[in-house]
Coordinates of C-alpha atoms and ligand atoms in Angstrom, one line a residue:
X1 CA 97.8 304.0 53.5
X2 CA 94.6 301.8 53.5
X3 CA 91.7 303.1 55.6
X4 CA 89.2 301.0 57.5
X5 CA 87.2 300.0 54.5
X6 CA 90.6 298.6 53.0
X7 CA 91.0 301.2 50.5
X8 CA 93.6 303.7 50.4
X9 CA 94.0 307.6 50.3
X10 CA 96.9 307.3 47.9
X11 CA 96.0 307.0 44.1
X12 CA 98.0 306.9 41.1
X13 CA 97.4 306.4 37.5
X14 CA 100.1 304.0 37.3
X15 CA 102.1 302.0 40.0
X16 CA 105.3 300.6 38.8
X17 CA 107.0 297.6 40.6
X18 CA 110.5 298.0 40.6
X19 CA 113.2 300.7 39.8
X20 CA 115.6 298.7 37.7
X21 CA 116.4 299.4 34.1
X22 CA 112.4 298.8 33.1
X23 CA 110.9 300.7 36.1
X24 CA 113.2 303.7 35.6
X25 CA 112.3 304.2 32.1
X26 CA 108.6 303.5 32.6
X27 CA 108.5 306.1 35.4
X28 CA 110.1 308.7 32.8
X29 CA 108.0 307.6 30.1
X30 CA 105.0 307.6 32.0
X31 CA 105.5 311.2 33.3
X32 CA 106.0 312.3 29.7
X33 CA 102.7 311.1 28.8
X34 CA 101.4 313.1 31.6
X35 CA 100.6 310.1 33.7
X36 CA 100.8 310.2 37.5
X37 CA 103.2 307.3 38.3
X38 CA 105.0 306.0 41.1
X39 CA 107.8 303.4 41.1
X40 CA 108.0 301.2 44.4
X41 CA 111.2 299.6 45.0
X42 CA 112.3 296.8 47.4
X43 CA 115.9 297.9 47.5
X44 CA 117.3 300.9 49.3
X45 CA 118.7 302.1 45.8
X46 CA 117.7 301.9 42.1
X47 CA 119.1 299.8 39.8
X48 CA 117.4 296.4 40.2
X49 CA 119.7 293.6 38.9
X50 CA 122.5 296.0 39.0
X51 CA 121.8 297.0 42.7
X52 CA 121.5 293.6 44.0
X53 CA 124.3 291.6 42.1
X54 CA 127.1 293.6 43.4
X55 CA 129.6 290.5 43.8
X56 CA 133.2 291.0 42.8
X57 CA 133.7 290.6 39.1
X58 CA 130.0 291.3 38.3
X59 CA 129.9 292.5 34.9
X60 CA 127.7 292.8 31.7
X61 CA 128.0 290.4 29.0
X62 CA 127.0 293.0 26.6
X63 CA 129.2 295.8 25.4
X64 CA 128.6 299.0 27.0
X65 CA 127.8 301.1 24.0
X66 CA 124.9 299.0 23.5
X67 CA 123.9 298.3 27.0
X68 CA 122.6 301.7 27.7
X69 CA 119.4 303.6 27.0
X70 CA 118.8 305.0 23.7
X71 CA 115.9 307.1 24.4
X72 CA 117.8 310.5 24.8
X73 CA 120.3 311.5 22.4
X74 CA 122.0 313.8 24.6
X75 CA 122.3 311.3 27.4
X76 CA 123.8 308.7 25.0
X77 CA 126.4 311.3 23.5
X78 CA 127.3 312.7 27.0
X79 CA 127.8 309.3 28.9
X80 CA 131.2 308.0 28.8
X81 CA 131.8 304.2 29.5
X82 CA 135.3 303.5 30.7
X83 CA 135.4 300.2 29.6
X84 CA 134.3 298.0 26.6
X85 CA 132.1 295.8 29.1
X86 CA 130.7 297.7 32.1
X87 CA 131.2 296.5 35.7
X88 CA 128.3 296.5 37.9
X89 CA 129.3 299.5 39.9
X90 CA 129.6 301.6 36.6
X91 CA 126.2 300.6 35.4
X92 CA 124.7 301.4 38.9
X93 CA 126.3 304.8 38.6
X94 CA 124.8 305.3 35.1
X95 CA 121.3 304.4 36.4
X96 CA 121.7 306.7 39.3
X97 CA 122.7 309.6 37.0
X98 CA 119.7 308.8 34.7
X99 CA 117.5 309.1 37.8
X100 CA 119.2 312.5 38.7
X101 CA 119.2 313.7 35.2
X102 CA 115.5 313.3 34.4
X103 CA 114.3 314.1 38.1
X104 CA 113.0 310.7 38.8
X105 CA 113.9 310.4 42.3
X106 CA 110.6 311.9 43.5
X107 CA 108.7 309.3 41.9
X108 CA 110.5 306.5 43.3
X109 CA 109.7 304.8 46.7
X110 CA 112.6 302.8 48.0
X111 CA 112.8 300.2 50.8
X112 CA 109.1 299.2 49.8
X113 CA 108.2 295.5 48.9
X114 CA 105.1 295.0 47.0
X115 CA 103.3 292.2 48.7
X116 CA 100.1 291.9 46.6
X117 CA 98.1 293.3 43.9
X118 CA 94.2 293.0 43.7
X119 CA 92.0 294.0 40.7
X120 CA 88.8 295.4 41.8
X121 CA 86.4 294.5 38.9
X122 CA 83.9 297.1 39.8
X123 CA 86.1 300.0 39.8
X124 CA 88.5 298.6 37.2
X125 CA 91.3 299.6 39.4
X126 CA 94.1 297.7 41.5
X127 CA 95.0 297.9 45.0
X128 CA 98.6 297.3 45.4
X129 CA 99.6 296.5 49.0
X130 CA 103.2 296.9 50.4
X131 CA 105.0 296.5 53.6
X132 CA 104.6 300.2 53.9
X133 CA 100.9 300.8 53.2
X134 CA 98.7 300.3 50.0
X135 CA 98.2 302.4 47.0
X136 CA 95.1 302.4 44.6
X137 CA 96.1 302.5 40.7
X138 CA 94.5 302.3 37.3
X139 CA 97.4 300.6 35.9
X140 CA 100.2 298.2 37.4
X141 CA 103.3 297.8 35.5
X142 CA 105.4 294.9 36.7
X143 CA 109.0 296.0 35.9
X144 CA 110.4 293.3 38.3
X145 CA 113.1 291.9 36.1
X146 CA 113.6 288.5 34.5
X147 CA 116.5 287.6 36.7
X148 CA 115.8 288.8 40.3
X149 CA 114.2 286.2 42.3
X150 CA 117.5 284.4 43.6
X151 CA 117.6 280.8 43.9
X152 CA 119.3 279.2 46.7
X153 CA 119.3 275.3 46.6
X154 CA 117.8 273.6 49.4
X155 CA 120.6 271.7 50.8
X156 CA 120.1 269.9 54.1
X157 CA 122.1 271.7 56.9
X158 CA 122.1 275.3 55.4
X159 CA 121.3 276.7 58.8
X160 CA 123.9 274.7 60.6
X161 CA 126.8 276.1 58.6
X162 CA 128.8 278.3 61.0
X163 CA 130.9 280.1 58.3
X164 CA 129.8 283.0 56.0
X165 CA 126.7 282.1 53.3
X166 CA 126.7 284.3 50.5
X167 CA 124.6 284.6 47.2
X168 CA 125.9 286.3 44.3
X169 CA 122.5 288.0 43.8
X170 CA 122.3 289.3 47.3
X171 CA 125.7 290.5 47.7
X172 CA 126.5 292.6 50.9
X173 CA 127.3 296.4 50.4
X174 CA 130.4 296.2 52.6
X175 CA 133.5 294.4 51.0
X176 CA 133.9 290.6 51.8
X177 CA 137.6 289.9 52.7
X178 CA 138.3 286.2 51.6
X179 CA 142.2 286.6 52.5
X180 CA 143.3 283.4 54.0
X181 CA 140.1 281.7 53.7
X182 CA 138.9 278.5 52.4
X183 CA 135.8 279.5 49.9
X184 CA 133.5 277.3 47.9
X185 CA 131.9 278.7 44.8
X186 CA 128.6 276.8 44.0
X187 CA 127.6 276.9 40.4
X188 CA 129.3 277.7 37.2
X189 CA 126.9 279.9 35.0
X190 CA 127.6 283.4 34.4
X191 CA 127.8 284.5 38.0
X192 CA 130.0 281.9 39.0
X193 CA 132.2 282.2 36.1
X194 CA 132.4 286.0 37.0
X195 CA 133.1 285.7 40.9
X196 CA 135.4 282.6 41.1
X197 CA 138.6 284.3 39.5
X198 CA 138.2 287.3 41.9
X199 CA 138.0 285.1 45.0
X200 CA 140.7 282.9 43.7
X201 CA 143.2 285.9 43.8
X202 CA 142.3 286.4 47.5
X203 CA 141.4 283.3 49.1
X204 CA 143.8 280.7 50.5
X205 CA 141.7 277.9 48.8
X206 CA 139.1 278.1 46.3
X207 CA 136.8 275.0 45.7
X208 CA 134.7 275.5 42.5
X209 CA 131.6 273.2 42.5
X210 CA 130.5 272.4 39.1
X211 CA 127.1 270.4 38.3
X212 CA 127.2 271.3 34.6
X213 CA 130.1 272.8 32.5
X214 CA 129.2 275.9 31.0
X215 CA 130.6 277.3 27.6
X216 CA 132.5 280.4 28.5
X217 CA 134.0 282.9 26.0
X218 CA 136.6 285.2 26.7
X219 CA 135.3 289.0 27.1
X220 CA 138.6 290.5 25.8
X221 CA 137.7 293.5 28.0
X222 CA 139.7 296.6 28.4
X223 CA 139.2 300.4 28.2
X224 CA 136.8 301.5 25.6
X225 CA 138.4 302.3 22.5
X226 CA 138.0 306.1 21.9
X227 CA 137.8 306.0 18.1
X228 CA 135.2 303.3 18.3
X229 CA 133.3 305.4 20.8
X230 CA 133.6 308.4 18.6
X231 CA 132.6 306.5 15.5
X232 CA 129.3 305.0 17.2
X233 CA 128.4 308.3 18.8
X234 CA 128.6 310.0 15.2
X235 CA 125.7 308.0 14.1
X236 CA 124.4 306.3 17.4
X237 CA 120.6 306.4 16.1
X238 CA 121.6 304.4 13.2
X239 CA 123.7 302.0 15.3
X240 CA 120.8 301.4 17.8
X241 CA 118.6 301.0 14.8
X242 CA 121.1 298.3 13.4
X243 CA 121.0 296.7 16.8
X244 CA 117.3 296.5 16.8
X245 CA 117.4 294.6 13.6
X246 CA 119.5 291.7 14.8
X247 CA 118.0 288.6 15.4
X248 CA 119.1 288.3 19.1
X249 CA 119.7 292.1 19.1
X250 CA 123.0 291.6 21.2
X251 CA 125.1 293.4 18.9
X252 CA 125.3 295.2 15.6
X253 CA 127.3 297.1 13.0
X254 CA 130.8 298.1 14.3
X255 CA 130.8 295.7 17.3
X256 CA 129.7 292.2 15.7
X257 CA 129.7 291.5 12.0
X258 CA 127.0 289.0 11.5
X259 CA 127.8 286.3 9.2
X260 CA 125.4 284.9 6.6
X261 CA 127.3 281.6 6.0
X262 CA 126.6 278.4 7.4
X263 CA 129.6 277.0 9.3
X264 CA 129.1 273.9 7.1
X265 CA 129.5 275.8 4.0
X266 CA 133.3 276.6 4.4
X267 CA 136.5 274.5 4.8
X268 CA 138.1 273.6 7.9
X269 CA 141.1 276.1 7.5
X270 CA 138.7 278.9 7.0
X271 CA 136.2 277.9 9.7
X272 CA 139.2 277.6 12.2
X273 CA 140.5 281.0 11.4
X274 CA 137.0 282.6 11.6
X275 CA 136.3 280.9 15.0
X276 CA 139.8 282.1 16.1
X277 CA 139.1 285.6 15.0
X278 CA 135.8 285.8 17.0
X279 CA 137.2 284.2 19.8
X280 CA 140.0 286.7 20.0
X281 CA 137.5 289.7 19.5
X282 CA 135.7 288.3 22.4
X283 CA 132.0 288.0 23.9
X284 CA 129.0 286.8 21.9
X285 CA 131.0 287.8 18.6
X286 CA 131.8 284.0 18.7
X287 CA 128.2 282.7 18.5
X288 CA 127.8 285.2 15.7
X289 CA 130.7 283.5 13.4
X290 CA 128.0 281.4 11.5
X291 CA 124.4 281.9 11.2
X292 CA 123.6 278.2 12.3
X293 CA 125.5 277.6 15.3
X294 CA 122.3 277.5 17.5
X295 CA 120.3 276.0 14.9
X296 CA 122.0 273.0 13.2
X297 CA 123.5 270.3 15.2
X298 CA 126.5 269.6 12.9
X299 CA 127.4 273.4 13.0
X300 CA 126.9 273.4 16.8
X301 CA 129.3 270.4 17.3
X302 CA 131.9 272.2 15.3
X303 CA 131.8 275.3 17.4
X304 CA 131.9 273.0 20.4
X305 CA 134.9 271.1 19.2
X306 CA 136.6 274.7 18.8
X307 CA 136.0 275.5 22.5
X308 CA 137.0 272.1 23.7
X309 CA 140.3 272.6 22.1
X310 CA 140.6 276.1 23.5
X311 CA 140.0 274.7 27.2
X312 CA 142.6 272.1 26.6
X313 CA 145.1 274.6 25.2
X314 CA 144.5 277.0 28.2
X315 CA 144.1 274.5 31.4
X316 CA 147.3 272.7 32.1
X317 CA 145.7 269.4 33.7
X318 CA 144.0 267.5 31.0
X319 CA 141.7 265.9 33.5
X320 CA 140.4 269.3 34.8
X321 CA 140.3 270.5 31.0
X322 CA 137.9 267.7 30.2
X323 CA 135.8 268.1 33.2
X324 CA 135.5 271.7 32.3
X325 CA 134.5 270.8 28.8
X326 CA 130.7 271.4 28.1
X327 CA 128.8 268.2 27.2
X328 CA 125.9 270.4 26.1
X329 CA 124.9 271.9 23.0
X330 CA 126.0 275.6 22.6
X331 CA 123.0 277.6 23.2
X332 CA 121.2 275.3 25.6
X333 CA 122.3 277.8 28.3
X334 CA 123.2 281.3 28.0
X335 CA 127.0 281.4 27.2
X336 CA 129.0 283.0 29.9
X337 CA 131.6 285.8 29.0
X338 CA 134.6 285.7 31.4
X339 CA 137.7 287.4 32.3
X340 CA 140.3 284.7 33.0
X341 CA 137.7 281.8 34.0
X342 CA 139.7 278.7 32.5
X343 CA 143.0 280.1 33.2
X344 CA 142.1 280.3 37.0
X345 CA 142.4 276.4 37.2
X346 CA 146.1 276.7 36.6
X347 CA 146.3 278.3 40.2
X348 CA 147.6 276.0 42.7
X349 CA 144.8 277.2 45.3
X350 CA 142.0 276.5 43.1
X351 CA 140.1 273.0 42.8
X352 CA 137.3 272.0 40.5
X353 CA 134.8 269.8 42.4
X354 CA 132.7 267.8 40.1
X355 CA 129.2 267.5 41.6
X356 CA 127.5 266.1 38.4
X357 CA 127.1 262.6 39.6
X358 CA 127.6 263.1 43.3
X359 CA 125.7 266.2 44.4
X360 CA 126.2 268.4 47.4
X361 CA 124.5 266.1 50.1
X362 CA 124.7 268.5 53.2
X363 CA 126.4 271.3 55.1
X364 CA 127.5 271.0 58.6
X365 CA 129.2 273.4 61.1
X366 CA 132.3 273.6 59.0
X367 CA 131.9 271.5 56.1
X368 CA 130.4 271.1 52.7
X369 CA 129.6 267.3 51.9
X370 CA 129.9 265.8 48.6
X371 CA 129.1 262.2 48.9
X372 CA 131.7 260.8 51.3
X373 CA 134.1 263.7 50.9
X374 CA 133.8 266.7 53.5
X375 CA 135.2 269.8 52.5
X376 CA 136.1 272.2 55.1
X377 CA 135.3 275.7 54.3
X378 CA 135.0 279.1 55.9
X379 CA 132.6 280.6 53.4
X380 CA 130.2 279.5 50.6
X381 CA 129.2 281.5 47.8
X382 CA 126.0 280.3 46.1
X383 CA 126.1 281.4 42.3
X384 CA 123.1 279.2 41.8
X385 CA 121.1 281.5 39.6
X386 CA 117.4 282.6 39.6
X387 CA 113.8 281.4 39.6
X388 CA 113.9 283.3 36.2
X389 CA 111.2 285.0 34.3
X390 CA 108.2 284.1 36.6
X391 CA 109.8 283.9 40.0
X392 CA 109.5 287.8 40.9
X393 CA 105.9 288.0 39.6
X394 CA 104.7 285.0 41.4
X395 CA 106.2 286.0 44.6
X396 CA 103.7 288.9 44.7
X397 CA 100.0 287.8 45.4
X398 CA 98.5 289.1 42.1
X399 CA 94.7 288.5 41.8
X400 CA 92.8 289.6 38.5
X401 CA 89.2 288.9 37.7
X402 CA 87.1 286.9 40.0
X403 CA 90.1 287.0 42.6
X404 CA 91.9 284.4 40.3
X405 CA 95.7 284.5 41.2
X406 CA 98.4 284.7 38.8
X407 CA 99.8 281.5 40.3
X408 CA 96.5 279.8 39.5
X409 CA 96.3 281.4 36.0
X410 CA 100.0 280.0 35.3
X411 CA 99.4 276.5 37.0
X412 CA 100.1 275.1 33.5
X413 CA 102.9 277.4 32.7
X414 CA 103.0 281.2 32.1
X415 CA 100.8 282.4 29.6
X416 CA 100.9 286.0 28.1
X417 CA 100.1 287.9 25.2
X418 CA 103.0 289.5 23.5
X419 CA 104.9 289.0 27.0
X420 CA 103.3 292.2 27.9
X421 CA 99.8 291.3 29.5
X422 CA 98.1 288.4 30.9
X423 CA 94.1 287.5 30.2
X424 CA 92.1 287.9 33.0
X425 CA 94.4 290.5 34.6
X426 CA 93.1 293.8 32.9
X427 CA 95.5 297.0 33.1
X428 CA 98.4 294.9 34.2
X429 CA 101.4 295.0 32.1
X430 CA 104.7 292.7 32.4
X431 CA 107.9 294.5 31.0
X432 CA 110.1 291.6 29.7
X433 CA 107.6 289.2 30.7
X434 CA 107.6 285.4 29.6
X435 CA 106.7 285.2 25.9
X436 CA 108.7 288.3 25.1
X437 CA 112.0 288.1 23.7
X438 CA 113.7 290.0 26.7
X439 CA 116.5 287.9 28.2
X440 CA 117.6 286.9 24.6
X441 CA 118.3 290.5 23.6
X442 CA 120.0 293.4 24.7
X443 CA 117.6 293.6 27.7
X444 CA 117.6 297.4 27.6
X445 CA 116.6 297.5 24.1
X446 CA 113.7 295.1 25.1
X447 CA 112.9 297.3 28.2
X448 CA 112.6 300.3 26.1
X449 CA 110.5 298.8 23.6
X450 CA 108.1 297.2 26.0
X451 CA 107.8 300.5 27.8
X452 CA 107.0 302.6 24.9
X453 CA 104.4 300.1 23.6
X454 CA 102.8 300.3 27.1
X455 CA 102.7 303.8 27.4
X456 CA 101.5 304.2 23.8
X457 CA 98.5 301.7 24.7
X458 CA 97.6 303.7 27.8
X459 CA 97.6 306.9 25.8
X460 CA 95.5 305.1 23.3
X461 CA 93.1 304.2 25.8
X462 CA 93.0 308.1 27.3
X463 CA 92.3 309.3 23.7
X464 CA 89.5 306.8 23.3
X465 CA 88.0 306.9 26.9
X466 CA 88.8 303.4 27.6
X467 CA 89.0 302.5 31.3
X468 CA 90.6 298.9 30.8
X469 CA 92.6 296.9 28.4
X470 CA 92.7 293.2 28.7
X471 CA 94.3 290.4 26.4
X472 CA 91.6 287.9 25.0
X473 CA 92.0 284.3 26.1
X474 CA 92.2 283.2 22.5
X475 CA 95.1 286.0 21.7
X476 CA 96.9 284.4 24.6
X477 CA 96.6 281.0 23.4
X478 CA 97.8 281.8 20.0
X479 CA 100.5 283.6 21.3
X480 CA 101.8 280.7 23.4
X481 CA 101.5 278.6 20.4
X482 CA 103.8 281.0 18.2
X483 CA 106.2 281.5 21.0
X484 CA 106.6 277.5 21.2
X485 CA 106.5 277.0 17.3
X486 CA 109.3 279.5 16.9
X487 CA 111.4 278.0 19.8
X488 CA 111.1 274.6 18.2
X489 CA 113.4 276.1 15.1
X490 CA 116.1 276.4 17.5
X491 CA 118.5 273.9 19.4
X492 CA 117.8 275.8 22.8
X493 CA 114.8 273.5 23.5
X494 CA 116.5 270.4 22.4
X495 CA 115.5 267.7 25.2
X496 CA 119.0 267.5 26.3
X497 CA 119.0 271.2 27.5
X498 CA 118.2 272.3 31.0
X499 CA 118.4 276.0 31.6
X500 CA 116.5 279.0 33.3
X501 CA 115.1 279.7 29.8
X502 CA 113.1 276.5 30.2
X503 CA 112.6 276.8 33.8
X504 CA 114.1 273.5 34.3
X505 CA 116.8 275.0 37.0
X506 CA 113.9 275.1 39.4
X507 CA 112.7 271.8 40.8
X508 CA 108.8 271.5 40.2
X509 CA 108.6 274.3 37.8
X510 CA 106.9 273.4 34.4
X511 CA 109.5 273.0 31.5
X512 CA 108.6 275.4 29.1
X513 CA 110.6 277.8 27.0
X514 CA 109.7 281.1 28.1
X515 CA 111.5 283.4 25.7
X516 CA 110.2 284.3 22.1
X517 CA 113.0 284.2 19.5
X518 CA 113.6 287.0 17.2
X519 CA 113.6 290.6 18.2
X520 CA 112.7 292.4 14.8
X521 CA 109.7 290.1 14.0
X522 CA 108.5 290.8 17.5
X523 CA 108.8 294.4 17.3
X524 CA 107.0 294.5 14.1
X525 CA 104.1 292.3 15.2
X526 CA 103.7 294.5 18.3
X527 CA 103.6 297.5 16.0
X528 CA 101.0 295.8 13.8
X529 CA 98.7 295.1 16.7
X530 CA 98.9 298.6 18.1
X531 CA 98.0 300.0 14.4
X532 CA 95.3 297.6 14.0
X533 CA 93.6 299.1 17.1
X534 CA 95.1 296.6 19.4
X535 CA 93.8 293.2 17.6
X536 CA 93.6 290.5 20.6
X537 CA 92.7 293.1 23.2
X538 CA 89.3 294.1 24.5
X539 CA 88.8 297.4 26.0
X540 CA 86.2 298.6 28.4
X541 CA 84.9 302.0 28.3
X542 CA 83.5 303.8 31.2
X543 CA 83.1 307.6 32.2
X544 CA 85.8 307.4 34.7
X545 CA 88.4 307.1 32.1
X546 CA 92.0 307.5 33.0
X547 CA 92.6 309.5 35.9
X548 CA 89.2 308.9 37.1
X549 CA 89.4 309.3 40.9
X550 CA 89.2 306.0 43.1
X551 CA 86.1 305.9 45.1
Ligands
NA7_1 P1 122.7 280.2 36.3 O1 123.2 280.4 34.8 O2 121.3 279.7 36.3 O3 123.8 279.3 36.8 C1 123.6 278.6 37.9 C2 124.6 277.7 38.2 O4 124.3 277.0 39.6 C3 124.4 276.6 37.4 O5 125.8 276.1 37.1 C4 123.7 275.6 38.0 O6 124.2 274.2 37.8 C5 124.3 275.8 39.4 N1 123.6 275.0 40.3 C6 122.3 275.3 40.7 N2 121.9 274.6 41.8 C7 123.0 273.8 42.0 C8 123.1 272.9 43.0 N3 122.1 272.3 43.9 N4 124.3 272.2 43.2 C9 125.2 272.6 42.3 N5 125.2 273.4 41.4 C10 123.9 274.1 41.3 O7 122.7 281.5 37.1 P2 123.7 282.6 37.0 O8 123.5 283.6 38.1 O9 125.0 282.2 36.9 O10 123.4 283.6 35.6 C11 122.0 283.9 35.4 C12 122.0 284.9 34.2 O11 122.5 286.2 34.7 C13 122.9 284.6 33.1 O12 122.4 283.5 32.1 C14 123.1 285.9 32.4 O13 122.1 286.3 31.7 C15 123.2 286.8 33.5 P3 123.3 273.5 36.6 O14 123.7 274.0 35.3 O15 121.9 273.8 37.0 O16 123.6 272.1 36.6

């Protein structure tokens, strides 16, 4: 707790903000390096994203054998995933297991929301204030996740609605019973596409409010094939390594064969066969059918046409099928992976409501208003996404050198060096921060990489007696230009695209592609920088060194 001078009696080498995938591993790794670390978590349990997003149907869109930690051979050998794509509950069980197995709970403080982090230039340390007291630390690691600041649209009358208001990212712990209810799901991104079919099975009537039709691919989920599991576990390390070499790192080797061909190089029959095969295999395999689907407009159009035909072959009502057909380029938004989403629209109790031209105008006590239409509902489920990448960081009052806030520093869009550090904010690290490949990869893999890089940097400092590390403004500027120039090679930044990758789902947020494309090149660059003695960083050396006592 802070004493009268505003200082605190609690002091650690490292404060980690968040105990999700990144925070859990950061704590483990920091301890392995002999650092005294504590993870502060706002939730009442560990798991981050997988703790909060407990809505029915919540499931990972990356296969279980990939979406798991690779840092411990025994862990990856012993853990058994029941399904090809894991449910939220299974992932949460796994993360709890990891905490128990590595004795991490003693270093995690739950029910603690970090409110501010203030850098003390004189001492080269941070004061982290929480709703349960303050902690002094040499390093702060923001493991706050890319998708954790839930976005609820500011619809007039939200507070007037007398029914049940829910958000997929803040789902209650107790089961929600939709039987005999009229329910509206707002949003048709990954969360909406997953939750709607589950609600449709229970509710008397389900209205799906769609502003933009998403591309959704079938997961073809099912029990994990024991032979596949055995074959991957027989050479898990090599499998992980192959994954790390994938451009988007969302699959490799046995799970997704990457095709080197262009969709334009092959004849229509062969292309149709290839698309059909990857569609049937399920998941992101489809986007890997040809190398140029998110790079070349003509290739993109061929894949879009295949999906359009699929939607029309599944959905009986051609008007509904056409409304569900995305008008966007593939890759503009993250594609959704579903279990029976399009099929759901053949149910008599489900109605698709187009809010693209006439938005939701208001809520009243029992109604949701779309233009002149008043839809009577008992419950509204917002599946309206997140203030991604920057939301959770900016929600905390972070103040670096000269008291400059992160919000001020990022006034013109988020700038980082490597996605891991911010100029003017010494000894502050951002795991999967803007400017890193993070959300475009298998994020566990990115988190592992970042955590290892950060702990090795801290270890380097310890060995060299450095007190602080900080990105230079020049390195940060050059990194921003690099991220932008790589993004320009992809259709994801096309002017017709609007997505949380670009921040364009949040009103007033600067449009800027916040992710670096290409995981292997990124990993190589980070390694080169470390090997060069941390090019682009400046260190400050003082006798206090690491573990120096806060005074
Ligand atoms: P997303 O992908 O950001 O989707 C949010 C959805 O909510 C999207 O369809 C939005 O339409 C819709 N939305 C947002 N505000 C409104 C309003 N006011 N009216 C109607 N519809 C609205 O979030 P998810 O949670 O589904 O998925 C996020 C990531 O989690 C996903 O990419 C995976 O990585 C896992 P819009 O497209 O903006 O027109």
